[in-house]
CSV table of N, CA and C in Angstrom, one decimal:
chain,number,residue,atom,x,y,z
B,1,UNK,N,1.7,64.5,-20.8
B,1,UNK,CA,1.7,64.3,-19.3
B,1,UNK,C,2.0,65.7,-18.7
B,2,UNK,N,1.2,65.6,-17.5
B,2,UNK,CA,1.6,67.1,-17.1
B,2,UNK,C,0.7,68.1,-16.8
B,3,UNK,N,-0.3,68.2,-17.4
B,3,UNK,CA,-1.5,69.5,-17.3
B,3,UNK,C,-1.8,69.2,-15.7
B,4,UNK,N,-2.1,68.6,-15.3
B,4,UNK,CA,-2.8,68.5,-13.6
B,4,UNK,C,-1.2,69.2,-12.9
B,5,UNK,N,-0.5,68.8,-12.7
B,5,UNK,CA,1.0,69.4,-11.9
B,5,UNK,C,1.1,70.6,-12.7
B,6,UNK,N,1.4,70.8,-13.7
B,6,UNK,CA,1.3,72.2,-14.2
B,6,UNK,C,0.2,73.3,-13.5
B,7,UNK,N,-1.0,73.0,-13.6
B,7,UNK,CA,-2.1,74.0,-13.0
B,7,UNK,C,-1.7,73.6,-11.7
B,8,UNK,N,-1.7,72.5,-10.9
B,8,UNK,CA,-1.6,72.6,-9.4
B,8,UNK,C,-0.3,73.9,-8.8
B,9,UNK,N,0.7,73.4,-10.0
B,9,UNK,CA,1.9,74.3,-9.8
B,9,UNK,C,1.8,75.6,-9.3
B,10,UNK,N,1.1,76.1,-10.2
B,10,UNK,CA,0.3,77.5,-10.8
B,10,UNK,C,-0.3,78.2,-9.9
B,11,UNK,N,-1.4,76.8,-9.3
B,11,UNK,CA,-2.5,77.5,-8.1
B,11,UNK,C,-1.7,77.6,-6.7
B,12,UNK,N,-1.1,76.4,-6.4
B,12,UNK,CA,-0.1,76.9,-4.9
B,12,UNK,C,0.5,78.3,-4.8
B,13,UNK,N,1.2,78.3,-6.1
B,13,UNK,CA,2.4,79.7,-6.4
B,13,UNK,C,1.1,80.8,-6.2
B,14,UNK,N,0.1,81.0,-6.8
B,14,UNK,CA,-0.3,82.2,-6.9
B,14,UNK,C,-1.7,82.6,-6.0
B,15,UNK,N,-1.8,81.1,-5.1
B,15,UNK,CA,-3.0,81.4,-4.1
B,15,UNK,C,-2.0,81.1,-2.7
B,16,UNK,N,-1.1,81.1,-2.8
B,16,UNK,CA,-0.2,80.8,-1.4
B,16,UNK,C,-0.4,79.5,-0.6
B,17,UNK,N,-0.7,78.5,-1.4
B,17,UNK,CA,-1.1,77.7,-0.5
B,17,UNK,C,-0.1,76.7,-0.7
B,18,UNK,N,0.5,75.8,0.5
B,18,UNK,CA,1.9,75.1,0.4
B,18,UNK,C,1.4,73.4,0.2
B,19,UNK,N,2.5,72.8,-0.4
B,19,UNK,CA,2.2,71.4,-0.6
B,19,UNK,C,1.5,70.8,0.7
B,20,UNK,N,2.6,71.5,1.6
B,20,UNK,CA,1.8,70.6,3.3
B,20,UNK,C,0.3,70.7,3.5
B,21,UNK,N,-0.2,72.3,3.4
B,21,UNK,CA,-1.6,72.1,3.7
B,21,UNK,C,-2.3,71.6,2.3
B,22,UNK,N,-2.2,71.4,1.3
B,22,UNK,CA,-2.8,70.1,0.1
B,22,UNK,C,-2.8,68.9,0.9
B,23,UNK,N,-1.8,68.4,0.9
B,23,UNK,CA,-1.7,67.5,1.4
B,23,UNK,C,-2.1,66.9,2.6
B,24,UNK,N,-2.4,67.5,3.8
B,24,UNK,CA,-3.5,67.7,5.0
B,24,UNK,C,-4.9,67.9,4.5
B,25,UNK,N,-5.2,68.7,3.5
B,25,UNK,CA,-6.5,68.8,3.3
B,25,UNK,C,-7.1,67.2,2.4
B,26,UNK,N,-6.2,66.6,1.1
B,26,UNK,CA,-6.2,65.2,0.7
B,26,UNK,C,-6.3,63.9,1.9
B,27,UNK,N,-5.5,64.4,3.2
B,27,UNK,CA,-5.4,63.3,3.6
B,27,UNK,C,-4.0,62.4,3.0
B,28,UNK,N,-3.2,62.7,2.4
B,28,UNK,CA,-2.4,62.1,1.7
B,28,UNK,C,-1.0,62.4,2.0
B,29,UNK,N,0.0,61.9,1.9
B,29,UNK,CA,1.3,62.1,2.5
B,29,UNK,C,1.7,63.3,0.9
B,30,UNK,N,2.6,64.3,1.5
B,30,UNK,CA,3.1,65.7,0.7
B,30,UNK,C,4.2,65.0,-0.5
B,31,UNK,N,4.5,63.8,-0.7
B,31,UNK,CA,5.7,63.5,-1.5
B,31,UNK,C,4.3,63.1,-2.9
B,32,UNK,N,3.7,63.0,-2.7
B,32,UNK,CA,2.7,62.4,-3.9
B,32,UNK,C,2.4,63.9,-4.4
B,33,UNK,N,2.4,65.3,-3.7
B,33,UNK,CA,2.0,66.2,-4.6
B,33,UNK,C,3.0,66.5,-5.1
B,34,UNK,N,4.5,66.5,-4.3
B,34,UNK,CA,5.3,66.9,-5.0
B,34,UNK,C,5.8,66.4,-6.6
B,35,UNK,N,5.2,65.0,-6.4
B,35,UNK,CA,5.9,64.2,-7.8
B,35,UNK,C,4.6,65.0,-8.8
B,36,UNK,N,3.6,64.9,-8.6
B,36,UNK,CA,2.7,65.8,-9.3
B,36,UNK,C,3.1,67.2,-10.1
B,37,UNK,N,3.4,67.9,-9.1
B,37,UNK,CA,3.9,69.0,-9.5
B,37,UNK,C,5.4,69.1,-10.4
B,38,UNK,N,6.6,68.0,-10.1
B,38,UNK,CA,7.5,67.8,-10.7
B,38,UNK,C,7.4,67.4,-11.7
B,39,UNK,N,5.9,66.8,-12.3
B,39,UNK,CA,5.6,65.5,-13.7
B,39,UNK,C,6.1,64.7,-13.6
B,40,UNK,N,6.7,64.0,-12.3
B,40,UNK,CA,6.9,62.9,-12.7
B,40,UNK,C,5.9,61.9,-12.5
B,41,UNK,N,4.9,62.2,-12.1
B,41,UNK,CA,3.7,61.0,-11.9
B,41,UNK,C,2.3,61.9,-12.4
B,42,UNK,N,1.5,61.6,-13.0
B,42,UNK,CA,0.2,62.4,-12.9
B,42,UNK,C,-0.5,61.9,-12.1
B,43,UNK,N,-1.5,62.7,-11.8
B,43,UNK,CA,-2.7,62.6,-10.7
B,43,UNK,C,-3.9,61.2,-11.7
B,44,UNK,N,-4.2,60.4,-10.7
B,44,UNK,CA,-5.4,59.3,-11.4
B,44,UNK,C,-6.5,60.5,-11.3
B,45,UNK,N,-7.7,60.0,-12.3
B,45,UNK,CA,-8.8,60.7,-12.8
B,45,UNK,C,-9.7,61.2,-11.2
B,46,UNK,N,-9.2,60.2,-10.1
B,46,UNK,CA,-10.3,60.4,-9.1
B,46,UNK,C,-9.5,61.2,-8.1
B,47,UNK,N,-8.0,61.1,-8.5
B,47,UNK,CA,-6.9,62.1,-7.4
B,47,UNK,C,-7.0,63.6,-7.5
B,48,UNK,N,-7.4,64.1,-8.9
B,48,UNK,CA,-7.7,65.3,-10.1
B,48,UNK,C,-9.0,66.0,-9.6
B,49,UNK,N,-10.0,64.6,-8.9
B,49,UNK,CA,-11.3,65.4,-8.8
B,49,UNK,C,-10.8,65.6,-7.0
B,50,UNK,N,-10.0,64.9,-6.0
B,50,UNK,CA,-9.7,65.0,-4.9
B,50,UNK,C,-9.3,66.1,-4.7
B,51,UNK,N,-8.7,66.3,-5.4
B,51,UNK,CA,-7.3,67.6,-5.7
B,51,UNK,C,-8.4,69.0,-5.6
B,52,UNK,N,-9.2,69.2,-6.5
B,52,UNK,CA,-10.0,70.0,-6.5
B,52,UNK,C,-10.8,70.4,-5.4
B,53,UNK,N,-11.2,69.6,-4.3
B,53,UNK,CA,-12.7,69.3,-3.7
B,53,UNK,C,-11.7,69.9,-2.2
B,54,UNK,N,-9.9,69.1,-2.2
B,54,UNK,CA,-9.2,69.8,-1.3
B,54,UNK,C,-9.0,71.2,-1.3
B,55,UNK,N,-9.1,71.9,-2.6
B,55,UNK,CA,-8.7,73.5,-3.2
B,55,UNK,C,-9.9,74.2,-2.5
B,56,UNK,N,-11.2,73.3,-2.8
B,56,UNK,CA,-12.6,73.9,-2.5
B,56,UNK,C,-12.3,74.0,-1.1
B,57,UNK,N,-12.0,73.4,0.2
B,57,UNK,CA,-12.1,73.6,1.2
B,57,UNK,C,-11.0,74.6,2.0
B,58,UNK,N,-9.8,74.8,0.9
B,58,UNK,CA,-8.8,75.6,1.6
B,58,UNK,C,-8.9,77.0,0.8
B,59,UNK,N,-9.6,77.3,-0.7
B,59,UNK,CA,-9.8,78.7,-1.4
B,59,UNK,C,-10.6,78.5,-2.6
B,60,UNK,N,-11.8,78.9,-2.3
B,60,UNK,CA,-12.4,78.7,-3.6
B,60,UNK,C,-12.2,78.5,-4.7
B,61,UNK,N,-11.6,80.2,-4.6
B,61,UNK,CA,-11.2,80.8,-5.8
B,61,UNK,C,-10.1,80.2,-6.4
B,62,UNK,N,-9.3,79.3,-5.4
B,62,UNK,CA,-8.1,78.8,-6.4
B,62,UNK,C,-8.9,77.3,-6.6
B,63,UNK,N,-9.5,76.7,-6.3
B,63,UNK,CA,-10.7,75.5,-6.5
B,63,UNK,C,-10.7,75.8,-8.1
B,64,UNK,N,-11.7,77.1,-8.1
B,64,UNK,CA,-12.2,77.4,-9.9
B,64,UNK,C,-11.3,77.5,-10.3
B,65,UNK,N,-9.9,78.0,-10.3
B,65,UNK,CA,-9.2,78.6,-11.1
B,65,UNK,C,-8.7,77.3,-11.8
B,66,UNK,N,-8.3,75.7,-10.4
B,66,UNK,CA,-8.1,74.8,-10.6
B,66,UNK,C,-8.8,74.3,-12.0
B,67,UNK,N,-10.1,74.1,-11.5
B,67,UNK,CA,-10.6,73.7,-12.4
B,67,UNK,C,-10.7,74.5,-14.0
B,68,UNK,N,-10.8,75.4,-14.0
B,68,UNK,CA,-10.9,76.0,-15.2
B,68,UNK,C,-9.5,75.8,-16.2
B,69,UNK,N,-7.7,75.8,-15.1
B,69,UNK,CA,-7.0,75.2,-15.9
B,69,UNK,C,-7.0,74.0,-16.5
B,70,UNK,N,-7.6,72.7,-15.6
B,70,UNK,CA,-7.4,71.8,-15.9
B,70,UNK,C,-8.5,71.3,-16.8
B,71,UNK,N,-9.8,71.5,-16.9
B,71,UNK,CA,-10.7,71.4,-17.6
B,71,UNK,C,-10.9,72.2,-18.5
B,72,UNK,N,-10.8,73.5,-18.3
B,72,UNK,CA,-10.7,74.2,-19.6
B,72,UNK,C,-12.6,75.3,-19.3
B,73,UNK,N,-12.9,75.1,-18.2
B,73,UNK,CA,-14.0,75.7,-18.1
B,73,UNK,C,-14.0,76.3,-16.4
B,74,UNK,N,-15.2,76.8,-16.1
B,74,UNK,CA,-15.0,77.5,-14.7
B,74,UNK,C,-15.7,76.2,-13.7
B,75,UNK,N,-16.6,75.4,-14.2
B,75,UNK,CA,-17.1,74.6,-12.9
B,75,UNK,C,-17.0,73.0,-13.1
B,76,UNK,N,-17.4,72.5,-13.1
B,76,UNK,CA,-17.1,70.9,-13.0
B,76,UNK,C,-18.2,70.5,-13.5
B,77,UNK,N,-18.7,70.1,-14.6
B,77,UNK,CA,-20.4,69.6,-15.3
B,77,UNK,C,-20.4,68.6,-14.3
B,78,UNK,N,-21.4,68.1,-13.4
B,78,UNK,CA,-21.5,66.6,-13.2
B,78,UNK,C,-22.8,65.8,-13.2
């Protein structure tokens, strides 16, 4: 358990971007990223691709980076 909140961790810390604006860009109240990022909950398979699509619209670059931690590659095959 863990790899999604780990890299999300990673990408706020090092692209400056705060739980609040994730959380405005999801649509979703800020306490669900937080437990993410704390491991206490993981993200569901369709929250992981949410998560990403919100990175896309606030920094690309932390979008890829997302993805590339979490998948292990630079883009998303789909």
């Amino acid at each position: 358990m863990g790899r999604a909140g780990k890299a999300l961790g990673l990408i706020l810390k090092n692209y400056g971007i705060n739980q609040n604006q994730l959380a405005i860009a999801m649509s979703i109240d800020r306490s669900s990223i937080s437990r993410w990022i704390a491991e206490t909950r993981e993200p569901s398979a369709e929250s992981v691709l949410e998560i990403r699509d919100a990175l896309e619209t606030l920094d690309t670059a932390a979008a890829a980076e997302f993805t590339r931690l979490y998948w292990g590659k630079d883009e998303l095959s789909e």
